mmCIF file with all atom_site columns, C-alpha atoms in Angstrom:
data_model
loop_
_atom_site.group_PDB
_atom_site.id
_atom_site.type_symbol
_atom_site.label_atom_id
_atom_site.label_alt_id
_atom_site.label_comp_id
_atom_site.label_asym_id
_atom_site.label_entity_id
_atom_site.label_seq_id
_atom_site.pdbx_PDB_ins_code
_atom_site.Cartn_x
_atom_site.Cartn_y
_atom_site.Cartn_z
_atom_site.occupancy
_atom_site.B_iso_or_equiv
_atom_site.pdbx_formal_charge
_atom_site.auth_seq_id
_atom_site.auth_comp_id
_atom_site.auth_asym_id
_atom_site.auth_atom_id
_atom_site.pdbx_PDB_model_num
ATOM 1   C CA . UNK A 1 1   ? 44.507 -117.348 -29.822 1.00 0.00 ? 27  UNK A CA 1
ATOM 2   C CA . UNK A 1 2   ? 41.011 -117.107 -28.357 1.00 0.00 ? 28  UNK A CA 1
ATOM 3   C CA . UNK A 1 3   ? 42.338 -117.497 -24.825 1.00 0.00 ? 29  UNK A CA 1
ATOM 4   C CA . UNK A 1 4   ? 44.430 -114.344 -25.124 1.00 0.00 ? 30  UNK A CA 1
ATOM 5   C CA . UNK A 1 5   ? 41.468 -112.392 -26.502 1.00 0.00 ? 31  UNK A CA 1
ATOM 6   C CA . UNK A 1 6   ? 39.400 -113.533 -23.517 1.00 0.00 ? 32  UNK A CA 1
ATOM 7   C CA . UNK A 1 7   ? 42.148 -112.335 -21.190 1.00 0.00 ? 33  UNK A CA 1
ATOM 8   C CA . UNK A 1 8   ? 42.292 -108.976 -22.921 1.00 0.00 ? 34  UNK A CA 1
ATOM 9   C CA . UNK A 1 9   ? 38.512 -108.567 -22.720 1.00 0.00 ? 35  UNK A CA 1
ATOM 10  C CA . UNK A 1 10  ? 38.413 -109.584 -19.049 1.00 0.00 ? 36  UNK A CA 1
ATOM 11  C CA . UNK A 1 11  ? 41.307 -107.274 -18.241 1.00 0.00 ? 37  UNK A CA 1
ATOM 12  C CA . UNK A 1 12  ? 39.495 -104.307 -19.801 1.00 0.00 ? 38  UNK A CA 1
ATOM 13  C CA . UNK A 1 13  ? 36.327 -105.193 -17.922 1.00 0.00 ? 39  UNK A CA 1
ATOM 14  C CA . UNK A 1 14  ? 38.301 -105.501 -14.692 1.00 0.00 ? 40  UNK A CA 1
ATOM 15  C CA . UNK A 1 15  ? 39.869 -102.061 -15.087 1.00 0.00 ? 41  UNK A CA 1
ATOM 16  C CA . UNK A 1 16  ? 36.472 -100.536 -15.783 1.00 0.00 ? 42  UNK A CA 1
ATOM 17  C CA . UNK A 1 17  ? 34.800 -102.261 -12.854 1.00 0.00 ? 43  UNK A CA 1
ATOM 18  C CA . UNK A 1 18  ? 37.554 -101.224 -10.468 1.00 0.00 ? 44  UNK A CA 1
ATOM 19  C CA . UNK A 1 19  ? 37.273 -97.621  -11.662 1.00 0.00 ? 45  UNK A CA 1
ATOM 20  C CA . UNK A 1 20  ? 33.491 -97.769  -11.133 1.00 0.00 ? 46  UNK A CA 1
ATOM 21  C CA . UNK A 1 21  ? 34.005 -99.342  -7.691  1.00 0.00 ? 47  UNK A CA 1
ATOM 22  C CA . UNK A 1 22  ? 31.806 -102.242 -8.774  1.00 0.00 ? 48  UNK A CA 1
ATOM 23  C CA . UNK A 1 23  ? 33.221 -104.765 -6.351  1.00 0.00 ? 49  UNK A CA 1
ATOM 24  C CA . UNK A 1 24  ? 31.085 -107.730 -7.322  1.00 0.00 ? 50  UNK A CA 1
ATOM 25  C CA . UNK A 1 25  ? 31.916 -107.405 -11.037 1.00 0.00 ? 51  UNK A CA 1
ATOM 26  C CA . UNK A 1 26  ? 35.609 -106.658 -10.372 1.00 0.00 ? 52  UNK A CA 1
ATOM 27  C CA . UNK A 1 27  ? 35.933 -109.761 -8.200  1.00 0.00 ? 53  UNK A CA 1
ATOM 28  C CA . UNK A 1 28  ? 34.228 -111.874 -10.873 1.00 0.00 ? 54  UNK A CA 1
ATOM 29  C CA . UNK A 1 29  ? 36.614 -110.500 -13.519 1.00 0.00 ? 55  UNK A CA 1
ATOM 30  C CA . UNK A 1 30  ? 39.680 -111.123 -11.344 1.00 0.00 ? 56  UNK A CA 1
ATOM 31  C CA . UNK A 1 31  ? 38.572 -114.686 -10.636 1.00 0.00 ? 57  UNK A CA 1
ATOM 32  C CA . UNK A 1 32  ? 37.977 -115.253 -14.350 1.00 0.00 ? 58  UNK A CA 1
ATOM 33  C CA . UNK A 1 33  ? 41.457 -113.933 -15.070 1.00 0.00 ? 59  UNK A CA 1
ATOM 34  C CA . UNK A 1 34  ? 42.958 -116.280 -12.494 1.00 0.00 ? 60  UNK A CA 1
ATOM 35  C CA . UNK A 1 35  ? 41.369 -119.219 -14.302 1.00 0.00 ? 61  UNK A CA 1
ATOM 36  C CA . UNK A 1 36  ? 42.446 -117.960 -17.708 1.00 0.00 ? 62  UNK A CA 1
ATOM 37  C CA . UNK A 1 37  ? 46.028 -117.465 -16.529 1.00 0.00 ? 63  UNK A CA 1
ATOM 38  C CA . UNK A 1 38  ? 45.973 -121.000 -15.124 1.00 0.00 ? 64  UNK A CA 1
ATOM 39  C CA . UNK A 1 39  ? 45.269 -122.164 -18.686 1.00 0.00 ? 65  UNK A CA 1
ATOM 40  C CA . UNK A 1 40  ? 48.136 -120.011 -19.981 1.00 0.00 ? 66  UNK A CA 1
ATOM 41  C CA . UNK A 1 41  ? 50.440 -121.444 -17.328 1.00 0.00 ? 67  UNK A CA 1
ATOM 42  C CA . UNK A 1 42  ? 49.482 -124.989 -18.342 1.00 0.00 ? 68  UNK A CA 1
ATOM 43  C CA . UNK A 1 43  ? 50.000 -124.201 -22.021 1.00 0.00 ? 69  UNK A CA 1
ATOM 44  C CA . UNK A 1 44  ? 53.482 -122.801 -21.524 1.00 0.00 ? 70  UNK A CA 1
ATOM 45  C CA . UNK A 1 45  ? 54.454 -125.517 -19.035 1.00 0.00 ? 71  UNK A CA 1
ATOM 46  C CA . UNK A 1 46  ? 53.550 -128.158 -21.613 1.00 0.00 ? 72  UNK A CA 1
ATOM 47  C CA . UNK A 1 47  ? 55.385 -126.222 -24.310 1.00 0.00 ? 73  UNK A CA 1
ATOM 48  C CA . UNK A 1 48  ? 58.541 -126.743 -22.295 1.00 0.00 ? 74  UNK A CA 1
ATOM 49  C CA . UNK A 1 49  ? 60.684 -123.909 -23.604 1.00 0.00 ? 75  UNK A CA 1
ATOM 50  C CA . UNK A 1 50  ? 58.955 -120.932 -22.048 1.00 0.00 ? 76  UNK A CA 1
ATOM 51  C CA . UNK A 1 51  ? 60.003 -120.643 -18.422 1.00 0.00 ? 77  UNK A CA 1
ATOM 52  C CA . UNK A 1 52  ? 59.517 -116.863 -18.509 1.00 0.00 ? 78  UNK A CA 1
ATOM 53  C CA . UNK A 1 53  ? 55.914 -117.258 -19.661 1.00 0.00 ? 79  UNK A CA 1
ATOM 54  C CA . UNK A 1 54  ? 55.214 -119.774 -16.901 1.00 0.00 ? 80  UNK A CA 1
ATOM 55  C CA . UNK A 1 55  ? 56.593 -117.375 -14.281 1.00 0.00 ? 81  UNK A CA 1
ATOM 56  C CA . UNK A 1 56  ? 54.667 -114.434 -15.760 1.00 0.00 ? 82  UNK A CA 1
ATOM 57  C CA . UNK A 1 57  ? 51.487 -116.524 -15.707 1.00 0.00 ? 83  UNK A CA 1
ATOM 58  C CA . UNK A 1 58  ? 52.062 -117.340 -12.052 1.00 0.00 ? 84  UNK A CA 1
ATOM 59  C CA . UNK A 1 59  ? 52.684 -113.669 -11.321 1.00 0.00 ? 85  UNK A CA 1
ATOM 60  C CA . UNK A 1 60  ? 49.457 -112.768 -13.135 1.00 0.00 ? 86  UNK A CA 1
ATOM 61  C CA . UNK A 1 61  ? 47.522 -115.275 -11.053 1.00 0.00 ? 87  UNK A CA 1
ATOM 62  C CA . UNK A 1 62  ? 49.025 -113.826 -7.892  1.00 0.00 ? 88  UNK A CA 1
ATOM 63  C CA . UNK A 1 63  ? 48.024 -110.322 -8.984  1.00 0.00 ? 89  UNK A CA 1
ATOM 64  C CA . UNK A 1 64  ? 44.478 -111.496 -9.733  1.00 0.00 ? 90  UNK A CA 1
ATOM 65  C CA . UNK A 1 65  ? 44.293 -112.938 -6.217  1.00 0.00 ? 91  UNK A CA 1
ATOM 66  C CA . UNK A 1 66  ? 45.625 -109.677 -4.796  1.00 0.00 ? 92  UNK A CA 1
ATOM 67  C CA . UNK A 1 67  ? 42.911 -107.784 -6.691  1.00 0.00 ? 93  UNK A CA 1
ATOM 68  C CA . UNK A 1 68  ? 40.192 -110.013 -5.224  1.00 0.00 ? 94  UNK A CA 1
ATOM 69  C CA . UNK A 1 69  ? 41.573 -109.393 -1.745  1.00 0.00 ? 95  UNK A CA 1
ATOM 70  C CA . UNK A 1 70  ? 41.875 -105.632 -2.232  1.00 0.00 ? 96  UNK A CA 1
ATOM 71  C CA . UNK A 1 71  ? 38.394 -105.245 -3.678  1.00 0.00 ? 97  UNK A CA 1
ATOM 72  C CA . UNK A 1 72  ? 36.922 -107.489 -0.982  1.00 0.00 ? 98  UNK A CA 1
ATOM 73  C CA . UNK A 1 73  ? 38.332 -105.155 1.648   1.00 0.00 ? 99  UNK A CA 1
ATOM 74  C CA . UNK A 1 74  ? 37.165 -102.052 -0.245  1.00 0.00 ? 100 UNK A CA 1
ATOM 75  C CA . UNK A 1 75  ? 40.675 -100.921 -1.163  1.00 0.00 ? 101 UNK A CA 1
ATOM 76  C CA . UNK A 1 76  ? 40.091 -99.905  -4.764  1.00 0.00 ? 102 UNK A CA 1
ATOM 77  C CA . UNK A 1 77  ? 43.376 -97.974  -4.834  1.00 0.00 ? 103 UNK A CA 1
ATOM 78  C CA . UNK A 1 78  ? 45.351 -101.162 -4.132  1.00 0.00 ? 104 UNK A CA 1
ATOM 79  C CA . UNK A 1 79  ? 43.180 -103.010 -6.650  1.00 0.00 ? 105 UNK A CA 1
ATOM 80  C CA . UNK A 1 80  ? 44.000 -100.366 -9.259  1.00 0.00 ? 106 UNK A CA 1
ATOM 81  C CA . UNK A 1 81  ? 47.720 -100.726 -8.546  1.00 0.00 ? 107 UNK A CA 1
ATOM 82  C CA . UNK A 1 82  ? 47.540 -104.520 -8.857  1.00 0.00 ? 108 UNK A CA 1
ATOM 83  C CA . UNK A 1 83  ? 45.481 -104.265 -12.063 1.00 0.00 ? 109 UNK A CA 1
ATOM 84  C CA . UNK A 1 84  ? 48.092 -101.906 -13.519 1.00 0.00 ? 110 UNK A CA 1
ATOM 85  C CA . UNK A 1 85  ? 50.829 -104.401 -12.610 1.00 0.00 ? 111 UNK A CA 1
ATOM 86  C CA . UNK A 1 86  ? 48.749 -107.149 -14.218 1.00 0.00 ? 112 UNK A CA 1
ATOM 87  C CA . UNK A 1 87  ? 48.505 -105.207 -17.481 1.00 0.00 ? 113 UNK A CA 1
ATOM 88  C CA . UNK A 1 88  ? 52.259 -104.604 -17.432 1.00 0.00 ? 114 UNK A CA 1
ATOM 89  C CA . UNK A 1 89  ? 52.874 -108.296 -16.859 1.00 0.00 ? 115 UNK A CA 1
ATOM 90  C CA . UNK A 1 90  ? 50.736 -109.129 -19.898 1.00 0.00 ? 116 UNK A CA 1
ATOM 91  C CA . UNK A 1 91  ? 52.710 -106.696 -22.049 1.00 0.00 ? 117 UNK A CA 1
ATOM 92  C CA . UNK A 1 92  ? 56.004 -108.145 -20.808 1.00 0.00 ? 118 UNK A CA 1
ATOM 93  C CA . UNK A 1 93  ? 54.938 -111.631 -21.845 1.00 0.00 ? 119 UNK A CA 1
ATOM 94  C CA . UNK A 1 94  ? 53.742 -110.384 -25.235 1.00 0.00 ? 120 UNK A CA 1
ATOM 95  C CA . UNK A 1 95  ? 57.171 -108.905 -25.848 1.00 0.00 ? 121 UNK A CA 1
ATOM 96  C CA . UNK A 1 96  ? 58.596 -112.427 -25.837 1.00 0.00 ? 122 UNK A CA 1
ATOM 97  C CA . UNK A 1 97  ? 55.775 -114.663 -27.017 1.00 0.00 ? 123 UNK A CA 1
ATOM 98  C CA . UNK A 1 98  ? 53.105 -112.800 -28.995 1.00 0.00 ? 124 UNK A CA 1
ATOM 99  C CA . UNK A 1 99  ? 52.949 -113.877 -32.592 1.00 0.00 ? 125 UNK A CA 1
ATOM 100 C CA . UNK A 1 100 ? 52.846 -111.048 -35.088 1.00 0.00 ? 126 UNK A CA 1
#
């Protein structure tokens, strides 16, 4: 699924930009991820049998928002923590829904 590849690419870019303390790029990545996870949330809501994926999508969007807030205030440590939680959330969802 192209959407998931875009998420993976944006997530890698986000981690790199946070590590480099590139606030502008990190915020752009986090906002992109929020939009991408909104698409994932819509997909799984319409699917109808994936309540866990819907909740994980919502959690991912919340984490993306937290990253924007942390980076905006210059707290790259908090942004790193939220980005790590975001990556874990992705892996959790893949455990249940990723097609082999």
